[in-house]
Every structure is written in C-alpha cells, then in structure tokens.
Amino acid sequence: MLTRKQMELLDFIKTRVDRDGVPPSFDEMKEALDLRSKSGIHRLITALEERGFIRRLAHRARAIDIVKLPEAMERPGFKPRVIEGDRPATPWNAIPVETRNALELPLMGRIAAGLPIEAIGDAMQHVTVPGSMLSGRGQHYALEVKGDSMIEAGINDGDIVVIREQNTAENGEIVVALVDDHEATLKRFRRKSGSIALEPANAAYETQIYPDHRVKIQGRLVGLIRSY
C-alpha cells in the first residue's frame, strides 16, 4: 500500500506519460501535489523507486519509467485507496501472540530522528514487545529509528520505538510529528504561542519551528527496543 502523496504522484506521472509520452518535470510534480519545495518530490520519487513502482535512468532528463502499478490502479474505474495523513486510517490493534503478556505490534517502517523523511505508510512486518511497555488501552505501533538527533534522549539509530497512537501531546513529550501531511519525524514537542517547536536531543541539530497548522501529532513515545 502506498501513502496518499505517493499514490497521487504515481497517478500524476502515469497520466502525463499516457498523454505526452514523457513524465512531468519536478516543478510540475511539485505544483500538482501542492508541495512547498522539490525536496518533497525527491523523497516521494525515492520512495516509489525503492518500492519498485518506478525506475530512474541515469544521465537522462525526466527519465522515469513506470515499472508497475498498484493493483487498484490497473482496474477500470480506479479510485485510490490511500492512507489519510500518510498513516493507516484504521487504528492498528495489538495482537496477543503468547500468554506471557507479550504483544505483536505492526512495524510501520522508519521514522527520522534527524531531518524529516517521507511519512510512514503501511506495516511490512511485526515486532513482539512486552505488554508492560504499552501505555494505557490505546492503539500502539512500532517504528525503526533512522538518524541520531535523539541520542541524548537515549534513542539511537536502528532502535525500535514503541508509539502510542494519539493526536495531542504535552510539552516535553517525545512524539511522532507529521509535517505538511507528508514528512514524519521523531522529536520532543513544545508548543509556543501559535507555533510548534520540534526539538532534537543532539546539539548538532537545530530545533525545527513550524506554525501549528503544519504539524499533526501521530503518537507519543512509550517504549524502546534495542538490539546489541
């Protein structure tokens, strides 16, 4: 399953290739998806390529081949089944896997502990966590950390974080924040007079400050799993 923005971009590229015989430029993609910069398009293109839907040819302008399409797009009357807010519209349920208070959670992909990356889409695998790690009766999911911006909070590159699904946060909590509906990051949350500050826990990184309407809270950190 693709995220909403990934599906929109793939559909736009296909439409332009069918009509003109060549894919659109990055500027045209940016305008079509109403993004603020081409860096977002670069991330979406990379995600589509990594998932095997497109192929980029080196040393050629606009050289994007569509390798395959999601099954839904191949059917007449296609209407994308997308993930609102680039995450599952239906909450994930923790599934009991054994009687010793362990639970299986969906591993939703990677989350940036650094600069924002493309938001989380769908679960490719699951991880087993102690039931005691879960917070309250809400829904939970897991993410693999990519980057080192939260190392001073004890969160390292490659760690698995356990997230309680919620759309609000208190100042000082570590959260999954969705920026501009398509970039996800793991940071400490601060609300400051109409703005939201996403603070790293690494002096090498700067705090990111956004107007509050650009940031959506997707969950709060409640646990961490590390492999040695």
Coordinates of N, CA and C in Angstrom, one line a residue:
M1 N 0.8 -1.2 0.0 CA 0.0 0.0 0.0 C 0.9 1.2 0.0
L2 N 0.5 2.2 -0.8 CA 1.3 3.5 -0.9 C 0.6 4.5 0.0
T3 N 1.4 5.5 0.4 CA 0.8 6.6 1.1 C 0.0 7.5 0.1
R4 N -0.7 8.4 0.7 CA -1.6 9.3 -0.2 C -0.7 10.1 -1.2
K5 N 0.4 10.7 -0.7 CA 1.2 11.5 -1.6 C 1.9 10.6 -2.6
Q6 N 2.4 9.4 -2.2 CA 3.0 8.5 -3.2 C 2.0 8.1 -4.3
M7 N 0.8 7.8 -3.9 CA -0.2 7.4 -4.8 C -0.6 8.6 -5.8
E8 N -0.7 9.8 -5.2 CA -1.0 10.9 -6.1 C 0.1 11.2 -7.1
L9 N 1.3 11.1 -6.6 CA 2.4 11.3 -7.6 C 2.5 10.3 -8.7
L10 N 2.4 9.0 -8.3 CA 2.4 7.9 -9.3 C 1.3 8.1 -10.3
D11 N 0.1 8.4 -9.8 CA -1.0 8.7 -10.7 C -0.8 9.8 -11.7
F12 N -0.2 10.9 -11.1 CA 0.1 12.1 -11.9 C 1.2 11.8 -13.0
I13 N 2.2 11.0 -12.6 CA 3.2 10.6 -13.6 C 2.6 9.8 -14.7
K14 N 1.8 8.8 -14.3 CA 1.2 7.9 -15.3 C 0.3 8.7 -16.3
T15 N -0.5 9.6 -15.7 CA -1.4 10.4 -16.6 C -0.6 11.2 -17.6
R16 N 0.5 11.9 -17.1 CA 1.3 12.7 -18.1 C 2.1 11.8 -19.1
V17 N 2.5 10.7 -18.7 CA 3.2 9.8 -19.6 C 2.2 9.3 -20.7
D18 N 1.0 8.9 -20.2 CA 0.0 8.5 -21.2 C -0.4 9.6 -22.2
R19 N -0.4 10.8 -21.7 CA -0.9 11.9 -22.5 C 0.2 12.5 -23.4
D20 N 1.4 12.7 -22.8 CA 2.5 13.3 -23.6 C 3.7 12.4 -24.0
G21 N 3.7 11.2 -23.5 CA 4.8 10.3 -23.8 C 6.1 10.5 -23.0
V22 N 6.1 11.6 -22.1 CA 7.2 11.8 -21.2 C 6.7 12.2 -19.9
P23 N 7.4 11.9 -18.8 CA 7.0 12.2 -17.5 C 7.1 13.7 -17.2
P24 N 6.4 14.2 -16.2 CA 6.4 15.7 -15.9 C 7.8 16.0 -15.3
S25 N 8.1 17.3 -15.3 CA 9.2 17.8 -14.6 C 9.0 17.8 -13.1
F26 N 10.1 18.0 -12.3 CA 9.9 18.1 -10.9 C 9.1 19.3 -10.5
D27 N 9.3 20.4 -11.2 CA 8.5 21.6 -10.9 C 7.0 21.3 -11.1
E28 N 6.7 20.6 -12.2 CA 5.3 20.3 -12.4 C 4.7 19.3 -11.4
M29 N 5.5 18.4 -11.0 CA 5.1 17.5 -9.9 C 4.8 18.3 -8.6
K30 N 5.8 19.2 -8.3 CA 5.6 20.0 -7.1 C 4.3 20.8 -7.1
E31 N 4.0 21.4 -8.2 CA 2.8 22.2 -8.3 C 1.5 21.3 -8.2
A32 N 1.6 20.1 -8.9 CA 0.4 19.2 -8.9 C 0.1 18.7 -7.5
L33 N 1.1 18.4 -6.7 CA 0.9 17.9 -5.4 C 0.9 19.0 -4.3
D34 N 1.0 20.3 -4.8 CA 0.9 21.4 -3.9 C 1.9 21.3 -2.7
L35 N 3.2 21.0 -3.1 CA 4.3 20.9 -2.1 C 5.0 22.2 -2.2
R36 N 5.7 22.5 -1.1 CA 6.4 23.8 -1.0 C 7.8 23.8 -1.6
S37 N 8.4 22.6 -1.8 CA 9.7 22.5 -2.4 C 9.9 21.2 -3.1
K38 N 10.9 21.2 -4.0 CA 11.2 20.0 -4.8 C 11.8 18.9 -3.9
S39 N 12.3 19.2 -2.7 CA 12.9 18.2 -1.9 C 11.8 17.1 -1.5
G40 N 10.6 17.6 -1.3 CA 9.5 16.6 -1.1 C 9.3 15.7 -2.2
I41 N 9.4 16.2 -3.5 CA 9.2 15.3 -4.6 C 10.4 14.3 -4.7
H42 N 11.6 14.8 -4.4 CA 12.7 13.9 -4.4 C 12.5 12.7 -3.5
R43 N 11.9 13.0 -2.3 CA 11.7 11.9 -1.3 C 10.6 11.0 -1.8
L44 N 9.5 11.5 -2.4 CA 8.5 10.7 -2.9 C 9.0 9.8 -4.1
I45 N 9.8 10.4 -5.0 CA 10.3 9.6 -6.1 C 11.2 8.5 -5.6
T46 N 12.0 8.8 -4.6 CA 12.9 7.8 -4.0 C 12.1 6.7 -3.4
A47 N 11.0 7.0 -2.7 CA 10.2 6.0 -2.0 C 9.5 5.1 -3.1
L48 N 9.0 5.7 -4.2 CA 8.4 4.9 -5.2 C 9.4 4.0 -5.9
E49 N 10.6 4.5 -6.1 CA 11.7 3.7 -6.7 C 12.1 2.5 -5.7
E50 N 12.2 2.8 -4.5 CA 12.6 1.7 -3.5 C 11.5 0.7 -3.4
R51 N 10.2 1.1 -3.6 CA 9.1 0.1 -3.6 C 8.9 -0.6 -4.9
G52 N 9.7 -0.3 -5.9 CA 9.7 -1.0 -7.2 C 8.6 -0.5 -8.2
F53 N 8.0 0.7 -8.0 CA 7.0 1.1 -8.9 C 7.5 1.9 -10.0
I54 N 8.7 2.6 -9.9 CA 9.3 3.3 -10.9 C 10.8 3.0 -11.0
R55 N 11.4 3.4 -12.1 CA 12.8 3.2 -12.3 C 13.3 4.5 -12.9
R56 N 14.4 5.1 -12.3 CA 15.1 6.3 -12.9 C 16.3 5.8 -13.7
L57 N 16.4 6.4 -14.9 CA 17.6 6.1 -15.8 C 18.6 7.2 -15.6
A58 N 19.8 6.8 -15.4 CA 20.9 7.8 -15.2 C 21.2 8.6 -16.4
H59 N 21.7 9.9 -16.2 CA 22.2 10.8 -17.2 C 21.1 11.1 -18.3
R60 N 19.9 11.1 -17.9 CA 18.8 11.5 -18.8 C 17.8 12.3 -18.1
A61 N 17.5 13.4 -18.7 CA 16.5 14.3 -18.0 C 15.1 13.7 -18.1
R62 N 14.3 13.9 -17.1 CA 12.9 13.3 -17.0 C 12.9 11.8 -17.3
A63 N 13.9 11.1 -16.9 CA 14.0 9.7 -17.3 C 13.4 8.9 -16.2
I64 N 12.1 8.7 -16.2 CA 11.3 7.9 -15.2 C 10.5 6.9 -15.9
D65 N 10.7 5.7 -15.7 CA 9.9 4.6 -16.2 C 9.0 4.1 -15.2
I66 N 7.7 3.8 -15.5 CA 6.8 3.2 -14.6 C 7.0 1.7 -14.7
V67 N 7.4 1.0 -13.7 CA 7.7 -0.4 -13.7 C 6.4 -1.2 -13.5
K68 N 5.6 -0.8 -12.5 CA 4.4 -1.5 -12.2 C 3.5 -0.5 -11.5
L69 N 2.2 -0.9 -11.4 CA 1.2 -0.1 -10.7 C 0.6 -0.9 -9.6
P70 N 0.1 -0.2 -8.6 CA -0.7 -0.9 -7.6 C -1.9 -1.6 -8.3
E71 N -2.3 -2.7 -7.7 CA -3.4 -3.4 -8.4 C -4.6 -2.6 -8.6
A72 N -5.0 -1.7 -7.7 CA -6.2 -0.8 -7.8 C -6.1 0.1 -9.0
M73 N -4.9 0.6 -9.3 CA -4.7 1.5 -10.5 C -4.8 0.8 -11.8
E74 N -4.7 -0.5 -11.8 CA -4.8 -1.3 -13.1 C -6.2 -1.6 -13.4
R75 N -7.1 -1.4 -12.5 CA -8.5 -1.8 -12.8 C -9.3 -0.6 -13.3
P76 N -10.3 -0.8 -14.2 CA -11.1 0.3 -14.7 C -11.8 0.9 -13.6
G77 N -12.1 2.2 -13.7 CA -12.8 2.9 -12.6 C -11.9 3.1 -11.4
F78 N -10.6 3.1 -11.6 CA -9.7 3.2 -10.4 C -10.0 4.4 -9.5
K79 N -10.1 4.1 -8.3 CA -10.1 5.2 -7.3 C -9.2 4.8 -6.2
P80 N -8.1 5.6 -5.9 CA -7.1 5.2 -5.0 C -7.6 4.9 -3.6
R81 N -7.2 3.8 -3.0 CA -7.4 3.5 -1.6 C -6.1 4.0 -0.9
V82 N -6.2 5.2 -0.3 CA -5.0 5.8 0.2 C -5.1 5.9 1.7
I83 N -3.9 6.2 2.3 CA -3.8 6.4 3.8 C -4.0 7.8 4.1
E84 N -5.0 8.2 4.7 CA -5.2 9.6 5.1 C -4.1 10.0 6.1
G85 N -3.5 11.2 5.8 CA -2.4 11.7 6.7 C -1.2 10.8 6.6
D86 N -1.1 10.0 5.5 CA 0.1 9.1 5.3 C 0.3 8.1 6.5
R87 N -0.8 7.7 7.0 CA -0.7 6.6 8.0 C -2.0 5.9 8.0
P88 N -2.1 4.7 8.6 CA -3.3 3.9 8.5 C -4.6 4.7 9.0
A89 N -5.6 4.7 8.2 CA -6.9 5.4 8.7 C -7.5 4.6 9.8
T90 N -7.4 3.2 9.8 CA -7.9 2.4 10.8 C -6.9 2.1 11.8
P91 N -7.1 2.3 13.1 CA -6.1 2.0 14.1 C -5.6 0.6 14.1
W92 N -4.3 0.4 14.3 CA -3.8 -1.0 14.4 C -4.1 -1.6 15.8
N93 N -4.5 -2.8 15.8 CA -4.8 -3.5 17.1 C -3.6 -4.3 17.5
A94 N -3.2 -4.2 18.7 CA -2.1 -5.1 19.2 C -2.7 -6.5 19.3
I95 N -1.9 -7.5 18.8 CA -2.4 -8.8 18.7 C -1.7 -9.7 19.7
P96 N -2.4 -10.4 20.6 CA -1.7 -11.2 21.6 C -1.0 -12.4 20.8
V97 N 0.3 -12.7 21.1 CA 0.9 -13.8 20.5 C 1.3 -14.9 21.5
E98 N 1.3 -14.6 22.7 CA 1.6 -15.7 23.7 C 1.0 -15.2 25.0
T99 N 1.0 -16.1 26.0 CA 0.3 -15.8 27.2 C 1.1 -15.1 28.2
R100 N 2.5 -14.9 28.0 CA 3.3 -14.3 28.9 C 3.3 -12.7 28.7
N101 N 2.1 -12.2 28.5 CA 2.0 -10.7 28.5 C 2.8 -10.1 27.4
A102 N 3.0 -10.8 26.3 CA 3.7 -10.2 25.1 C 2.7 -9.9 24.0
L103 N 3.0 -8.8 23.3 CA 2.1 -8.4 22.2 C 2.9 -8.2 20.9
E104 N 2.2 -8.5 19.8 CA 2.8 -8.2 18.5 C 2.2 -6.9 17.9
L105 N 3.2 -6.0 17.6 CA 2.8 -4.7 17.0 C 3.2 -4.6 15.6
P106 N 2.5 -3.9 14.8 CA 3.0 -3.6 13.4 C 4.2 -2.7 13.4
L107 N 5.2 -3.1 12.6 CA 6.4 -2.2 12.4 C 6.1 -1.4 11.2
M108 N 5.8 -0.1 11.4 CA 5.3 0.7 10.3 C 6.4 1.2 9.3
G109 N 7.6 1.0 9.6 CA 8.7 1.5 8.7 C 9.7 2.3 9.6
R110 N 10.3 3.3 8.9 CA 11.3 4.1 9.6 C 10.8 5.4 9.9
I111 N 11.3 6.0 11.0 CA 11.0 7.3 11.4 C 12.3 8.1 11.5
A112 N 12.3 9.4 11.1 CA 13.5 10.1 11.1 C 13.8 10.7 12.5
A113 N 15.0 10.4 13.1 CA 15.5 11.1 14.2 C 16.6 11.9 13.7
G114 N 16.3 13.0 12.9 CA 17.2 13.8 12.2 C 16.3 14.7 11.4
L115 N 16.5 14.9 10.1 CA 15.7 15.7 9.2 C 14.4 14.9 8.9
P116 N 13.3 15.5 8.7 CA 12.1 14.8 8.3 C 12.2 14.0 7.1
I117 N 11.6 12.8 7.1 CA 11.6 11.9 5.9 C 10.2 11.6 5.5
E118 N 10.0 10.9 4.4 CA 8.7 10.6 4.0 C 7.9 9.8 5.0
A119 N 6.7 10.2 5.2 CA 5.9 9.7 6.3 C 5.7 8.2 6.2
I120 N 5.3 7.6 7.4 CA 5.2 6.2 7.5 C 3.9 5.8 6.7
G121 N 4.0 4.6 6.0 CA 2.9 4.2 5.2 C 2.2 3.0 5.8
D122 N 2.7 1.7 5.5 CA 2.0 0.6 6.0 C 3.0 -0.4 6.6
A123 N 2.4 -1.4 7.3 CA 3.3 -2.3 8.1 C 3.8 -3.4 7.1
M124 N 5.1 -3.6 7.1 CA 5.7 -4.7 6.3 C 6.0 -5.9 7.2
Q125 N 6.1 -5.7 8.5 CA 6.4 -6.8 9.4 C 5.9 -6.4 10.8
H126 N 6.1 -7.3 11.8 CA 5.7 -7.1 13.1 C 6.8 -7.3 14.1
V127 N 6.7 -6.8 15.3 CA 7.7 -7.0 16.3 C 6.9 -7.4 17.6
T128 N 7.5 -8.2 18.4 CA 6.9 -8.6 19.7 C 7.5 -7.7 20.8
V129 N 6.6 -7.2 21.7 CA 7.0 -6.3 22.7 C 6.4 -6.8 24.0
P130 N 7.0 -6.5 25.2 CA 6.3 -6.8 26.5 C 5.1 -6.0 26.6
G131 N 4.0 -6.6 27.1 CA 2.8 -5.9 27.4 C 2.9 -4.7 28.3
S132 N 3.9 -4.9 29.3 CA 4.1 -3.8 30.2 C 4.6 -2.6 29.6
M133 N 5.2 -2.6 28.4 CA 5.7 -1.5 27.7 C 4.6 -0.6 27.2
L134 N 3.4 -1.1 27.0 CA 2.3 -0.4 26.4 C 1.7 0.6 27.4
S135 N 1.2 1.7 26.9 CA 0.7 2.8 27.8 C -0.8 2.8 27.7
G136 N -1.5 2.4 28.7 CA -2.9 2.5 28.7 C -3.6 1.6 27.7
R137 N -4.8 1.9 27.3 CA -5.6 1.0 26.4 C -5.6 1.5 25.0
G138 N -4.8 2.5 24.6 CA -4.8 2.9 23.3 C -4.2 2.0 22.3
Q139 N -4.2 2.3 21.0 CA -3.6 1.6 20.0 C -2.1 1.9 19.9
H140 N -1.3 1.0 19.6 CA 0.2 1.1 19.5 C 0.8 0.6 18.2
Y141 N 1.9 1.1 17.8 CA 2.6 0.6 16.7 C 4.1 0.9 16.9
A142 N 5.0 0.2 16.1 CA 6.4 0.4 16.3 C 7.0 1.0 15.0
L143 N 8.2 1.7 15.2 CA 8.9 2.3 14.2 C 10.4 2.1 14.4
E144 N 11.1 1.9 13.3 CA 12.6 1.8 13.4 C 13.2 3.3 13.2
V145 N 14.1 3.6 14.1 CA 14.7 4.9 14.1 C 15.8 5.0 13.1
K146 N 15.7 6.1 12.3 CA 16.8 6.4 11.4 C 17.4 7.8 11.7
G147 N 18.7 7.8 12.1 CA 19.3 9.1 12.4 C 19.7 9.2 13.9
D148 N 20.4 10.3 14.2 CA 21.0 10.4 15.5 C 20.6 11.6 16.3
S149 N 19.5 12.3 15.9 CA 19.2 13.6 16.5 C 18.6 13.4 17.9
M150 N 18.3 12.2 18.3 CA 17.7 12.0 19.7 C 18.6 11.1 20.6
I151 N 19.9 11.1 20.3 CA 20.8 10.2 21.0 C 20.9 10.7 22.5
E152 N 20.8 12.0 22.8 CA 20.9 12.4 24.2 C 19.7 12.1 25.0
A153 N 18.6 11.6 24.3 CA 17.5 11.1 25.0 C 17.5 9.6 25.1
G154 N 18.7 9.0 24.7 CA 18.8 7.6 24.7 C 18.3 6.8 23.5
I155 N 18.0 7.5 22.4 CA 17.4 6.9 21.2 C 18.4 6.9 20.1
N156 N 18.9 5.7 19.7 CA 19.9 5.6 18.8 C 19.4 5.2 17.4
D157 N 20.3 5.4 16.4 CA 20.0 4.9 15.1 C 19.8 3.4 15.1
G158 N 18.7 2.9 14.5 CA 18.5 1.5 14.5 C 17.6 0.9 15.6
D159 N 17.4 1.8 16.6 CA 16.5 1.4 17.7 C 15.0 1.2 17.2
I160 N 14.2 0.4 17.9 CA 12.8 0.3 17.6 C 12.1 1.1 18.7
V161 N 11.3 2.0 18.3 CA 10.5 2.8 19.3 C 9.0 2.3 19.2
V162 N 8.4 2.3 20.4 CA 7.0 1.9 20.5 C 6.2 3.2 20.7
I163 N 5.2 3.4 19.9 CA 4.4 4.6 19.9 C 3.0 4.3 20.2
R164 N 2.5 5.1 21.2 CA 1.0 5.1 21.5 C 0.3 6.1 20.6
E165 N -0.7 5.6 19.8 CA -1.4 6.4 18.8 C -2.2 7.5 19.5
Q166 N -1.9 8.8 19.3 CA -2.7 9.9 19.8 C -2.5 11.1 19.0
N167 N -3.4 12.1 19.1 CA -3.2 13.3 18.2 C -2.9 14.6 19.0
T168 N -2.6 14.4 20.3 CA -2.3 15.5 21.2 C -1.0 15.2 22.0
A169 N -0.4 16.2 22.5 CA 0.9 15.9 23.3 C 1.0 17.1 24.3
E170 N 1.7 16.7 25.3 CA 2.1 17.7 26.3 C 3.5 18.2 26.1
N171 N 3.8 19.4 26.5 CA 5.2 19.9 26.3 C 6.2 19.0 26.9
G172 N 7.3 18.8 26.2 CA 8.3 17.9 26.7 C 8.2 16.5 26.3
E173 N 7.1 16.0 25.8 CA 6.9 14.6 25.4 C 7.6 14.4 24.0
I174 N 8.1 13.2 23.8 CA 8.7 12.8 22.5 C 7.6 12.2 21.7
V175 N 7.4 12.7 20.5 CA 6.3 12.4 19.7 C 6.7 12.1 18.2
V176 N 5.8 11.4 17.5 CA 5.9 11.3 16.1 C 5.0 12.5 15.5
A177 N 5.7 13.4 14.8 CA 5.1 14.5 14.3 C 5.0 14.5 12.8
L178 N 3.9 14.7 12.2 CA 3.7 14.8 10.7 C 3.7 16.2 10.3
V179 N 4.7 16.6 9.4 CA 4.9 17.9 9.0 C 4.4 18.1 7.5
D180 N 3.5 19.0 7.3 CA 2.9 19.3 6.0 C 2.3 18.0 5.4
D181 N 1.7 17.1 6.2 CA 1.0 16.0 5.8 C 1.8 14.9 5.0
H182 N 3.1 15.1 5.0 CA 3.9 14.0 4.2 C 5.3 13.8 4.7
E183 N 5.7 14.4 5.8 CA 7.0 14.2 6.4 C 6.9 13.9 7.9
A184 N 7.5 12.8 8.3 CA 7.4 12.3 9.7 C 8.7 12.5 10.3
T185 N 8.7 12.8 11.6 CA 9.9 12.9 12.4 C 9.7 12.6 13.9
L186 N 10.7 12.2 14.6 CA 10.6 11.9 16.0 C 11.3 12.9 16.7
K187 N 10.6 13.7 17.5 CA 11.2 14.9 18.2 C 10.5 15.1 19.5
R188 N 11.1 16.0 20.4 CA 10.5 16.4 21.6 C 9.5 17.6 21.2
F189 N 8.3 17.6 21.8 CA 7.3 18.5 21.4 C 7.3 19.7 22.3
R190 N 7.2 20.9 21.8 CA 6.9 22.2 22.5 C 6.0 23.0 21.8
R191 N 4.9 23.5 22.4 CA 4.0 24.5 21.8 C 4.3 25.9 22.4
K192 N 4.5 26.8 21.4 CA 4.9 28.2 21.8 C 4.1 29.2 21.1
S193 N 3.1 29.7 21.7 CA 2.3 30.9 21.2 C 2.0 30.8 19.7
G194 N 1.3 29.8 19.3 CA 0.9 29.6 17.9 C 1.8 28.9 17.0
S195 N 3.0 28.5 17.5 CA 4.0 27.7 16.8 C 4.2 26.4 17.6
I196 N 4.8 25.5 16.8 CA 5.2 24.2 17.4 C 6.7 24.0 17.2
A197 N 7.4 23.8 18.2 CA 8.8 23.5 18.1 C 9.1 22.0 18.3
L198 N 9.8 21.4 17.3 CA 10.2 20.0 17.4 C 11.7 20.0 17.7
E199 N 12.0 19.6 18.9 CA 13.4 19.8 19.5 C 14.1 18.5 19.3
P200 N 15.3 18.5 18.8 CA 16.2 17.3 18.8 C 16.8 17.1 20.2
A201 N 17.4 16.0 20.4 CA 18.2 15.8 21.6 C 19.7 15.5 21.2
N202 N 20.2 16.4 20.5 CA 21.6 16.3 19.9 C 22.0 17.7 19.6
A203 N 23.0 18.2 20.2 CA 23.5 19.6 19.9 C 23.8 19.9 18.5
A204 N 24.1 18.9 17.7 CA 24.4 19.1 16.3 C 23.3 19.4 15.4
Y205 N 22.0 19.3 16.0 CA 20.8 19.6 15.2 C 20.1 20.8 15.8
E206 N 19.4 21.6 14.9 CA 18.7 22.7 15.3 C 17.2 22.4 15.5
T207 N 16.6 23.1 16.4 CA 15.1 22.9 16.7 C 14.4 23.4 15.4
Q208 N 13.4 22.6 15.0 CA 12.5 23.0 13.9 C 11.3 23.6 14.4
I209 N 10.9 24.8 13.9 CA 9.8 25.6 14.4 C 8.8 25.8 13.2
Y210 N 7.5 25.4 13.4 CA 6.5 25.5 12.4 C 5.3 26.2 12.9
P211 N 4.5 26.8 12.1 CA 3.2 27.2 12.5 C 2.4 26.0 12.9
D212 N 1.5 26.1 13.9 CA 0.9 24.9 14.4 C 0.0 24.2 13.4
H213 N -0.5 24.9 12.4 CA -1.4 24.2 11.4 C -0.6 23.2 10.5
R214 N 0.8 23.3 10.5 CA 1.6 22.5 9.6 C 2.0 21.2 10.3
V215 N 1.7 21.0 11.6 CA 2.2 19.9 12.3 C 1.0 19.1 12.9
K216 N 1.0 17.8 12.7 CA 0.0 16.9 13.3 C 0.7 15.9 14.2
I217 N 0.2 15.7 15.4 CA 0.8 14.7 16.2 C 0.2 13.3 15.9
Q218 N 1.0 12.3 15.7 CA 0.6 11.0 15.3 C 0.7 10.0 16.4
G219 N 1.5 10.3 17.5 CA 1.7 9.4 18.6 C 2.7 9.9 19.5
R220 N 2.8 9.2 20.7 CA 3.8 9.5 21.7 C 4.6 8.3 22.0
L221 N 5.9 8.6 22.2 CA 6.9 7.5 22.6 C 6.5 6.9 23.9
V222 N 6.4 5.6 24.0 CA 6.2 4.9 25.3 C 7.2 3.8 25.6
G223 N 8.0 3.5 24.6 CA 9.0 2.4 24.9 C 10.0 2.3 23.8
L224 N 11.1 1.6 24.1 CA 12.2 1.4 23.1 C 12.8 0.0 23.2
I225 N 13.1 -0.5 22.0 CA 13.7 -1.8 22.0 C 15.1 -1.7 21.2
R226 N 16.1 -2.2 21.8 CA 17.5 -2.1 21.2 C 18.1 -3.5 21.0
S227 N 18.7 -3.7 19.9 CA 19.4 -4.9 19.6 C 20.9 -4.7 19.7
Y228 N 21.6 -5.5 20.3 CA 23.1 -5.3 20.5 C 23.9 -6.3 19.6

